[in-house]
Amino acid sequence: MRITIKIGSNVLTRQDGSLDVTRMSALVDQIAALRSGGHEIILVSSGAVACGRSELRHIQHDLDSVDQRQLFSAVGQAKLINRYVGFFREYGIPVGQVLTTKENFSDTEHRKNQENCMRVMLENNVLPIVNENDTVSVTELMFTDNDELSGLIAKMTHSQALIILSNIDGIYTGNPEDPESRLISIVKPGKNLEEYIQEKKSSAGRGGMQSKSNVATQTAAAGISVIIANGNRDNILVRLMNDRDNTPCTEFLC
Ligand code: GLU
């Protein structure tokens, strides 16, 4: 099975904003296990901006929002990919960094190049680690967030599944902190979740549950099953593959 896995900033960063290398290493262990089980994996990883922000704590003066994003992502992406390379090397898994912009998904020559780059990596057993090129993509060139990017990548690579890892188990019938709320485990095609989605979004990344739900609905409509799950739960990826019924998550059926 070919699976696109998206890891959100909140999974990869600690409370103090620093990179959670323990979590990262545990997720790499799981991805390596899935690969040994015969699955092909494409990783879409956020965390660059959050990681850069924590690296550059010494900057005291104010930066405008574009400067911040460009500077933090440039510094953070380098650190992030360096960590991934190190962790995957332990398993002998070669990885390749793919930094992209929205233009590469429009109907142009750029799209063909993007498609070709994904194809050649997968054919040669290289694990693609994709992120938005936040350093150069500004305003209209930007993806809504990496949830949108992961849906586009899943479609482009003809993945059979998309797993979106966040810091919450999935979509609830109300506020997740309310004991009355229940986790929605299955979403059938055509089901509208509007009434359940909470506006509140987590701190480190750009996305939120609304965006995840939209991306999941559109991606499932394209024939790819989508799972939203909690990347902070131990062994979540392996559990999702081996024991889905007993693993908290929201699955969008296609
Ligand atoms: N591309 C951003 C980063 O790596 C994350 C965007 C998002 O939060 O979805 O920091």
PDB file of C-alpha atoms and ligand atoms in Angstrom:
ATOM      1  CA  MET A   1       0.000   0.000   0.000  1.00  0.00           C
ATOM      2  CA  ARG A   2       1.242   3.509  -0.824  1.00  0.00           C
ATOM      3  CA  ILE A   3       0.563   5.851   2.078  1.00  0.00           C
ATOM      4  CA  THR A   4       1.073   9.602   2.429  1.00  0.00           C
ATOM      5  CA  ILE A   5       1.671  10.527   6.067  1.00  0.00           C
ATOM      6  CA  LYS A   6       1.403  14.138   7.203  1.00  0.00           C
ATOM      7  CA  ILE A   7       2.944  15.108  10.524  1.00  0.00           C
ATOM      8  CA  GLY A   8       1.800  18.426  11.987  1.00  0.00           C
ATOM      9  CA  SER A   9       3.931  21.014  13.760  1.00  0.00           C
ATOM     10  CA  ASN A  10       2.220  20.323  17.068  1.00  0.00           C
ATOM     11  CA  VAL A  11       3.335  16.695  16.984  1.00  0.00           C
ATOM     12  CA  LEU A  12       6.943  17.666  16.356  1.00  0.00           C
ATOM     13  CA  THR A  13       7.336  20.496  18.835  1.00  0.00           C
ATOM     14  CA  ARG A  14       7.445  20.511  22.605  1.00  0.00           C
ATOM     15  CA  GLN A  15       5.502  22.944  24.786  1.00  0.00           C
ATOM     16  CA  ASP A  16       8.474  25.308  24.810  1.00  0.00           C
ATOM     17  CA  GLY A  17       8.559  25.321  20.985  1.00  0.00           C
ATOM     18  CA  SER A  18      11.711  23.218  20.605  1.00  0.00           C
ATOM     19  CA  LEU A  19      11.860  20.233  18.262  1.00  0.00           C
ATOM     20  CA  ASP A  20      10.613  17.071  19.983  1.00  0.00           C
ATOM     21  CA  VAL A  21      13.357  14.749  18.785  1.00  0.00           C
ATOM     22  CA  THR A  22      12.098  11.865  20.916  1.00  0.00           C
ATOM     23  CA  ARG A  23       8.708  11.950  19.204  1.00  0.00           C
ATOM     24  CA  MET A  24      10.343  12.435  15.839  1.00  0.00           C
ATOM     25  CA  SER A  25      12.594   9.447  16.336  1.00  0.00           C
ATOM     26  CA  ALA A  26       9.629   7.307  17.450  1.00  0.00           C
ATOM     27  CA  LEU A  27       7.699   8.266  14.308  1.00  0.00           C
ATOM     28  CA  VAL A  28      10.702   7.400  12.157  1.00  0.00           C
ATOM     29  CA  ASP A  29      10.830   3.969  13.870  1.00  0.00           C
ATOM     30  CA  GLN A  30       7.187   3.438  12.949  1.00  0.00           C
ATOM     31  CA  ILE A  31       7.633   4.563   9.348  1.00  0.00           C
ATOM     32  CA  ALA A  32      10.594   2.191   9.042  1.00  0.00           C
ATOM     33  CA  ALA A  33       8.369  -0.622  10.383  1.00  0.00           C
ATOM     34  CA  LEU A  34       5.676   0.182   7.814  1.00  0.00           C
ATOM     35  CA  ARG A  35       8.259   0.139   5.045  1.00  0.00           C
ATOM     36  CA  SER A  36       9.544  -3.237   6.208  1.00  0.00           C
ATOM     37  CA  GLY A  37       5.939  -4.412   6.099  1.00  0.00           C
ATOM     38  CA  GLY A  38       5.937  -3.598   2.380  1.00  0.00           C
ATOM     39  CA  HIS A  39       4.262  -0.200   2.429  1.00  0.00           C
ATOM     40  CA  GLU A  40       5.548   2.709   0.381  1.00  0.00           C
ATOM     41  CA  ILE A  41       5.595   5.934   2.382  1.00  0.00           C
ATOM     42  CA  ILE A  42       5.604   9.594   1.409  1.00  0.00           C
ATOM     43  CA  LEU A  43       6.117  11.934   4.326  1.00  0.00           C
ATOM     44  CA  VAL A  44       4.734  15.459   4.454  1.00  0.00           C
ATOM     45  CA  SER A  45       6.331  17.092   7.460  1.00  0.00           C
ATOM     46  CA  SER A  46       5.570  20.467   8.996  1.00  0.00           C
ATOM     47  CA  GLY A  47       7.612  21.929  11.804  1.00  0.00           C
ATOM     48  CA  ALA A  48      10.078  24.108   9.924  1.00  0.00           C
ATOM     49  CA  VAL A  49       8.719  27.460  11.078  1.00  0.00           C
ATOM     50  CA  ALA A  50       8.176  26.305  14.665  1.00  0.00           C
ATOM     51  CA  CYS A  51      11.649  24.794  14.779  1.00  0.00           C
ATOM     52  CA  GLY A  52      13.283  27.924  13.331  1.00  0.00           C
ATOM     53  CA  ARG A  53      11.423  30.128  15.783  1.00  0.00           C
ATOM     54  CA  SER A  54      12.844  28.197  18.714  1.00  0.00           C
ATOM     55  CA  GLU A  55      16.359  28.208  17.204  1.00  0.00           C
ATOM     56  CA  LEU A  56      16.278  31.992  16.832  1.00  0.00           C
ATOM     57  CA  ARG A  57      15.019  32.897  20.283  1.00  0.00           C
ATOM     58  CA  HIS A  58      17.915  35.304  20.625  1.00  0.00           C
ATOM     59  CA  ILE A  59      16.321  37.683  18.096  1.00  0.00           C
ATOM     60  CA  GLN A  60      14.912  40.478  20.213  1.00  0.00           C
ATOM     61  CA  HIS A  61      13.670  42.956  17.624  1.00  0.00           C
ATOM     62  CA  ASP A  62      10.286  42.702  15.894  1.00  0.00           C
ATOM     63  CA  LEU A  63      10.052  41.040  12.506  1.00  0.00           C
ATOM     64  CA  ASP A  64       7.063  41.382  10.212  1.00  0.00           C
ATOM     65  CA  SER A  65       5.104  38.217   9.492  1.00  0.00           C
ATOM     66  CA  VAL A  66       6.623  37.531   6.055  1.00  0.00           C
ATOM     67  CA  ASP A  67      10.179  38.097   7.304  1.00  0.00           C
ATOM     68  CA  GLN A  68       9.485  35.802  10.251  1.00  0.00           C
ATOM     69  CA  ARG A  69       8.131  33.003   8.123  1.00  0.00           C
ATOM     70  CA  GLN A  70      10.984  33.236   5.612  1.00  0.00           C
ATOM     71  CA  LEU A  71      13.695  33.425   8.228  1.00  0.00           C
ATOM     72  CA  PHE A  72      12.315  30.801  10.607  1.00  0.00           C
ATOM     73  CA  SER A  73      11.533  28.314   7.859  1.00  0.00           C
ATOM     74  CA  ALA A  74      14.994  28.694   6.281  1.00  0.00           C
ATOM     75  CA  VAL A  75      16.676  27.922   9.585  1.00  0.00           C
ATOM     76  CA  GLY A  76      14.113  25.404  10.831  1.00  0.00           C
ATOM     77  CA  GLN A  77      13.845  23.337   7.646  1.00  0.00           C
ATOM     78  CA  ALA A  78      17.607  22.782   7.631  1.00  0.00           C
ATOM     79  CA  LYS A  79      17.495  21.487  11.192  1.00  0.00           C
ATOM     80  CA  LEU A  80      14.380  19.401  10.574  1.00  0.00           C
ATOM     81  CA  ILE A  81      15.698  17.610   7.496  1.00  0.00           C
ATOM     82  CA  ASN A  82      19.058  17.072   9.149  1.00  0.00           C
ATOM     83  CA  ARG A  83      17.322  15.226  11.989  1.00  0.00           C
ATOM     84  CA  TYR A  84      15.237  13.138   9.598  1.00  0.00           C
ATOM     85  CA  VAL A  85      18.305  12.174   7.580  1.00  0.00           C
ATOM     86  CA  GLY A  86      20.048  11.049  10.768  1.00  0.00           C
ATOM     87  CA  PHE A  87      17.128   9.024  12.110  1.00  0.00           C
ATOM     88  CA  PHE A  88      16.333   7.331   8.786  1.00  0.00           C
ATOM     89  CA  ARG A  89      20.006   6.555   8.194  1.00  0.00           C
ATOM     90  CA  GLU A  90      19.877   4.251  11.228  1.00  0.00           C
ATOM     91  CA  TYR A  91      17.532   2.081   9.163  1.00  0.00           C
ATOM     92  CA  GLY A  92      19.459   2.459   5.910  1.00  0.00           C
ATOM     93  CA  ILE A  93      16.529   4.405   4.429  1.00  0.00           C
ATOM     94  CA  PRO A  94      17.602   7.120   1.977  1.00  0.00           C
ATOM     95  CA  VAL A  95      15.459  10.237   2.152  1.00  0.00           C
ATOM     96  CA  GLY A  96      15.039  13.156  -0.232  1.00  0.00           C
ATOM     97  CA  GLN A  97      13.861  16.636   0.576  1.00  0.00           C
ATOM     98  CA  VAL A  98      11.070  18.055  -1.580  1.00  0.00           C
ATOM     99  CA  LEU A  99      10.273  21.716  -0.997  1.00  0.00           C
ATOM    100  CA  THR A 100       7.377  22.883  -3.084  1.00  0.00           C
ATOM    101  CA  THR A 101       4.979  25.730  -3.830  1.00  0.00           C
ATOM    102  CA  LYS A 102       1.375  25.877  -4.990  1.00  0.00           C
ATOM    103  CA  GLU A 103       2.468  26.653  -8.530  1.00  0.00           C
ATOM    104  CA  ASN A 104       3.850  23.135  -8.822  1.00  0.00           C
ATOM    105  CA  PHE A 105       0.316  21.756  -8.589  1.00  0.00           C
ATOM    106  CA  SER A 106      -1.254  24.008 -11.206  1.00  0.00           C
ATOM    107  CA  ASP A 107      -1.823  22.647 -14.654  1.00  0.00           C
ATOM    108  CA  THR A 108       1.513  23.528 -16.156  1.00  0.00           C
ATOM    109  CA  GLU A 109       4.955  22.201 -16.865  1.00  0.00           C
ATOM    110  CA  HIS A 110       5.676  22.723 -13.168  1.00  0.00           C
ATOM    111  CA  ARG A 111       3.165  20.034 -12.277  1.00  0.00           C
ATOM    112  CA  LYS A 112       4.841  17.551 -14.618  1.00  0.00           C
ATOM    113  CA  ASN A 113       8.174  18.287 -12.955  1.00  0.00           C
ATOM    114  CA  GLN A 114       6.690  17.814  -9.510  1.00  0.00           C
ATOM    115  CA  GLU A 115       5.065  14.549 -10.565  1.00  0.00           C
ATOM    116  CA  ASN A 116       8.275  13.342 -12.105  1.00  0.00           C
ATOM    117  CA  CYS A 117      10.270  14.149  -8.992  1.00  0.00           C
ATOM    118  CA  MET A 118       7.879  12.136  -6.805  1.00  0.00           C
ATOM    119  CA  ARG A 119       7.907   9.242  -9.268  1.00  0.00           C
ATOM    120  CA  VAL A 120      11.673   8.996  -9.578  1.00  0.00           C
ATOM    121  CA  MET A 121      12.128   9.042  -5.806  1.00  0.00           C
ATOM    122  CA  LEU A 122       9.562   6.322  -5.201  1.00  0.00           C
ATOM    123  CA  GLU A 123      10.879   4.167  -8.034  1.00  0.00           C
ATOM    124  CA  ASN A 124      14.323   4.343  -6.486  1.00  0.00           C
ATOM    125  CA  ASN A 125      13.125   3.551  -2.997  1.00  0.00           C
ATOM    126  CA  VAL A 126      13.946   7.013  -1.682  1.00  0.00           C
ATOM    127  CA  LEU A 127      11.541   8.293   0.952  1.00  0.00           C
ATOM    128  CA  PRO A 128      10.315  11.766  -0.048  1.00  0.00           C
ATOM    129  CA  ILE A 129      10.006  14.257   2.803  1.00  0.00           C
ATOM    130  CA  VAL A 130       7.819  17.058   1.527  1.00  0.00           C
ATOM    131  CA  ASN A 131       7.169  20.512   2.941  1.00  0.00           C
ATOM    132  CA  GLU A 132       6.032  23.799   1.551  1.00  0.00           C
ATOM    133  CA  ASN A 133       8.914  26.003   0.489  1.00  0.00           C
ATOM    134  CA  ASP A 134       7.950  28.584   3.099  1.00  0.00           C
ATOM    135  CA  THR A 135      11.126  30.530   2.480  1.00  0.00           C
ATOM    136  CA  VAL A 136       9.979  31.665  -0.963  1.00  0.00           C
ATOM    137  CA  SER A 137       6.225  31.105  -1.058  1.00  0.00           C
ATOM    138  CA  VAL A 138       4.318  34.124   0.139  1.00  0.00           C
ATOM    139  CA  THR A 139       0.617  35.069   0.151  1.00  0.00           C
ATOM    140  CA  GLU A 140      -1.074  33.914  -3.059  1.00  0.00           C
ATOM    141  CA  LEU A 141       1.584  31.286  -3.722  1.00  0.00           C
ATOM    142  CA  MET A 142       0.973  29.671  -0.340  1.00  0.00           C
ATOM    143  CA  PHE A 143      -0.963  26.505   0.422  1.00  0.00           C
ATOM    144  CA  THR A 144      -3.682  27.034   3.022  1.00  0.00           C
ATOM    145  CA  ASP A 145      -1.522  24.767   5.196  1.00  0.00           C
ATOM    146  CA  ASN A 146       0.261  21.430   5.004  1.00  0.00           C
ATOM    147  CA  ASP A 147      -3.063  19.588   5.280  1.00  0.00           C
ATOM    148  CA  GLU A 148      -3.921  20.950   1.836  1.00  0.00           C
ATOM    149  CA  LEU A 149      -0.439  20.056   0.591  1.00  0.00           C
ATOM    150  CA  SER A 150      -0.718  16.493   1.919  1.00  0.00           C
ATOM    151  CA  GLY A 151      -4.044  15.978   0.095  1.00  0.00           C
ATOM    152  CA  LEU A 152      -2.502  17.193  -3.168  1.00  0.00           C
ATOM    153  CA  ILE A 153       0.541  14.972  -2.701  1.00  0.00           C
ATOM    154  CA  ALA A 154      -1.621  11.940  -1.883  1.00  0.00           C
ATOM    155  CA  LYS A 155      -3.560  12.479  -5.105  1.00  0.00           C
ATOM    156  CA  MET A 156      -0.512  13.201  -7.231  1.00  0.00           C
ATOM    157  CA  THR A 157       1.287  10.057  -6.027  1.00  0.00           C
ATOM    158  CA  HIS A 158      -1.844   7.892  -6.303  1.00  0.00           C
ATOM    159  CA  SER A 159      -1.584   6.960  -2.655  1.00  0.00           C
ATOM    160  CA  GLN A 160      -4.180   4.527  -1.348  1.00  0.00           C
ATOM    161  CA  ALA A 161      -4.319   6.241   2.027  1.00  0.00           C
ATOM    162  CA  LEU A 162      -3.540   9.567   3.662  1.00  0.00           C
ATOM    163  CA  ILE A 163      -2.823   9.680   7.387  1.00  0.00           C
ATOM    164  CA  ILE A 164      -2.929  13.134   8.986  1.00  0.00           C
ATOM    165  CA  LEU A 165      -1.217  13.176  12.375  1.00  0.00           C
ATOM    166  CA  SER A 166      -2.190  15.979  14.697  1.00  0.00           C
ATOM    167  CA  ASN A 167      -2.253  16.432  18.474  1.00  0.00           C
ATOM    168  CA  ILE A 168      -5.838  15.238  18.779  1.00  0.00           C
ATOM    169  CA  ASP A 169      -7.429  11.823  18.177  1.00  0.00           C
ATOM    170  CA  GLY A 170      -9.705  13.043  15.394  1.00  0.00           C
ATOM    171  CA  ILE A 171     -12.994  14.877  14.977  1.00  0.00           C
ATOM    172  CA  TYR A 172     -15.349  14.954  17.965  1.00  0.00           C
ATOM    173  CA  THR A 173     -19.083  15.590  18.132  1.00  0.00           C
ATOM    174  CA  GLY A 174     -18.345  18.686  20.244  1.00  0.00           C
ATOM    175  CA  ASN A 175     -15.527  20.290  22.167  1.00  0.00           C
ATOM    176  CA  PRO A 176     -12.943  17.501  22.647  1.00  0.00           C
ATOM    177  CA  GLU A 177     -12.458  18.611  26.256  1.00  0.00           C
ATOM    178  CA  ASP A 178     -16.142  18.164  27.001  1.00  0.00           C
ATOM    179  CA  PRO A 179     -16.741  14.671  28.483  1.00  0.00           C
ATOM    180  CA  GLU A 180     -20.042  14.515  26.573  1.00  0.00           C
ATOM    181  CA  SER A 181     -18.213  14.708  23.226  1.00  0.00           C
ATOM    182  CA  ARG A 182     -17.542  11.533  21.381  1.00  0.00           C
ATOM    183  CA  LEU A 183     -14.879  10.761  18.795  1.00  0.00           C
ATOM    184  CA  ILE A 184     -16.356  10.189  15.338  1.00  0.00           C
ATOM    185  CA  SER A 185     -14.592   7.049  14.152  1.00  0.00           C
ATOM    186  CA  ILE A 186     -16.087   6.651  10.690  1.00  0.00           C
ATOM    187  CA  VAL A 187     -17.193   9.317   8.238  1.00  0.00           C
ATOM    188  CA  LYS A 188     -19.194   7.979   5.330  1.00  0.00           C
ATOM    189  CA  PRO A 189     -18.896   9.614   1.888  1.00  0.00           C
ATOM    190  CA  GLY A 190     -21.092  12.699   1.595  1.00  0.00           C
ATOM    191  CA  LYS A 191     -21.451  13.208   5.351  1.00  0.00           C
ATOM    192  CA  ASN A 192     -21.261  16.887   6.316  1.00  0.00           C
ATOM    193  CA  LEU A 193     -19.309  17.469   9.530  1.00  0.00           C
ATOM    194  CA  GLU A 194     -19.787  21.241   9.627  1.00  0.00           C
ATOM    195  CA  GLU A 195     -21.847  21.169  12.845  1.00  0.00           C
ATOM    196  CA  TYR A 196     -19.131  19.315  14.763  1.00  0.00           C
ATOM    197  CA  ILE A 197     -16.017  21.270  13.865  1.00  0.00           C
ATOM    198  CA  GLN A 198     -14.501  23.473  16.528  1.00  0.00           C
ATOM    199  CA  GLU A 199     -13.052  26.816  15.519  1.00  0.00           C
ATOM    200  CA  LYS A 200     -10.176  26.579  17.986  1.00  0.00           C
ATOM    201  CA  LYS A 201      -6.888  25.588  16.406  1.00  0.00           C
ATOM    202  CA  SER A 202      -3.666  24.404  17.929  1.00  0.00           C
ATOM    203  CA  SER A 203      -0.752  26.762  18.400  1.00  0.00           C
ATOM    204  CA  ALA A 204       2.257  25.740  16.332  1.00  0.00           C
ATOM    205  CA  GLY A 205       0.875  25.152  12.821  1.00  0.00           C
ATOM    206  CA  ARG A 206      -1.352  26.987  10.345  1.00  0.00           C
ATOM    207  CA  GLY A 207      -4.056  24.329   9.928  1.00  0.00           C
ATOM    208  CA  GLY A 208      -6.982  23.406  12.130  1.00  0.00           C
ATOM    209  CA  MET A 209      -9.723  20.793  12.259  1.00  0.00           C
ATOM    210  CA  GLN A 210     -11.854  22.608   9.668  1.00  0.00           C
ATOM    211  CA  SER A 211      -9.049  22.436   7.176  1.00  0.00           C
ATOM    212  CA  LYS A 212      -8.326  18.783   7.992  1.00  0.00           C
ATOM    213  CA  SER A 213     -11.966  17.917   7.547  1.00  0.00           C
ATOM    214  CA  ASN A 214     -12.174  19.725   4.179  1.00  0.00           C
ATOM    215  CA  VAL A 215      -9.004  18.084   2.910  1.00  0.00           C
ATOM    216  CA  ALA A 216     -10.123  14.676   4.167  1.00  0.00           C
ATOM    217  CA  THR A 217     -13.529  14.990   2.474  1.00  0.00           C
ATOM    218  CA  GLN A 218     -12.018  16.062  -0.860  1.00  0.00           C
ATOM    219  CA  THR A 219      -9.273  13.459  -0.759  1.00  0.00           C
ATOM    220  CA  ALA A 220     -11.679  10.648   0.142  1.00  0.00           C
ATOM    221  CA  ALA A 221     -13.921  11.758  -2.746  1.00  0.00           C
ATOM    222  CA  ALA A 222     -10.901  11.141  -5.000  1.00  0.00           C
ATOM    223  CA  GLY A 223     -10.802   7.507  -3.838  1.00  0.00           C
ATOM    224  CA  ILE A 224      -8.136   7.782  -1.126  1.00  0.00           C
ATOM    225  CA  SER A 225      -9.088   6.789   2.407  1.00  0.00           C
ATOM    226  CA  VAL A 226      -8.078   9.378   4.966  1.00  0.00           C
ATOM    227  CA  ILE A 227      -7.364   8.926   8.652  1.00  0.00           C
ATOM    228  CA  ILE A 228      -6.939  11.730  11.169  1.00  0.00           C
ATOM    229  CA  ALA A 229      -5.155  10.495  14.298  1.00  0.00           C
ATOM    230  CA  ASN A 230      -3.037  11.610  17.235  1.00  0.00           C
ATOM    231  CA  GLY A 231       0.680  11.586  16.465  1.00  0.00           C
ATOM    232  CA  ASN A 232       1.473  11.843  20.172  1.00  0.00           C
ATOM    233  CA  ARG A 233       0.045   8.399  20.874  1.00  0.00           C
ATOM    234  CA  ASP A 234       2.661   5.701  21.123  1.00  0.00           C
ATOM    235  CA  ASN A 235       3.067   3.540  18.060  1.00  0.00           C
ATOM    236  CA  ILE A 236       0.092   5.212  16.394  1.00  0.00           C
ATOM    237  CA  LEU A 237       1.060   4.454  12.783  1.00  0.00           C
ATOM    238  CA  VAL A 238       1.634   0.762  13.384  1.00  0.00           C
ATOM    239  CA  ARG A 239      -1.568   0.501  15.418  1.00  0.00           C
ATOM    240  CA  LEU A 240      -3.563   2.196  12.678  1.00  0.00           C
ATOM    241  CA  MET A 241      -2.332  -0.350  10.172  1.00  0.00           C
ATOM    242  CA  ASN A 242      -2.647  -3.438  12.372  1.00  0.00           C
ATOM    243  CA  ASP A 243      -5.482  -2.758  14.777  1.00  0.00           C
ATOM    244  CA  ARG A 244      -7.563   0.109  13.394  1.00  0.00           C
ATOM    245  CA  ASP A 245     -10.781  -0.871  15.236  1.00  0.00           C
ATOM    246  CA  ASN A 246      -9.119  -0.439  18.628  1.00  0.00           C
ATOM    247  CA  THR A 247      -7.160   2.704  17.777  1.00  0.00           C
ATOM    248  CA  PRO A 248      -8.746   6.109  18.311  1.00  0.00           C
ATOM    249  CA  CYS A 249      -8.996   7.986  14.990  1.00  0.00           C
ATOM    250  CA  THR A 250     -11.435   9.460  12.492  1.00  0.00           C
ATOM    251  CA  GLU A 251     -11.490   7.590   9.210  1.00  0.00           C
ATOM    252  CA  PHE A 252     -13.047   9.056   6.079  1.00  0.00           C
ATOM    253  CA  LEU A 253     -14.253   6.215   3.898  1.00  0.00           C
ATOM    254  CA  CYS A 254     -14.046   6.570   0.134  1.00  0.00           C
TER     255      CYS A 254
HETATM  256  N1  GLU B   1       5.072  24.526   6.256  1.00  0.00           N
HETATM  257  C1  GLU B   1       4.937  24.970   7.626  1.00  0.00           C
HETATM  258  C2  GLU B   1       6.170  24.545   8.432  1.00  0.00           C
HETATM  259  O1  GLU B   1       6.884  23.668   8.048  1.00  0.00           O
HETATM  260  C3  GLU B   1       3.722  24.396   8.317  1.00  0.00           C
HETATM  261  C4  GLU B   1       2.410  24.759   7.691  1.00  0.00           C
HETATM  262  C5  GLU B   1       1.243  24.224   8.527  1.00  0.00           C
HETATM  263  O2  GLU B   1       1.215  24.482   9.729  1.00  0.00           O
HETATM  264  O3  GLU B   1       0.391  23.514   7.984  1.00  0.00           O
HETATM  265  O4  GLU B   1       6.407  25.091   9.473  1.00  0.00           O
END
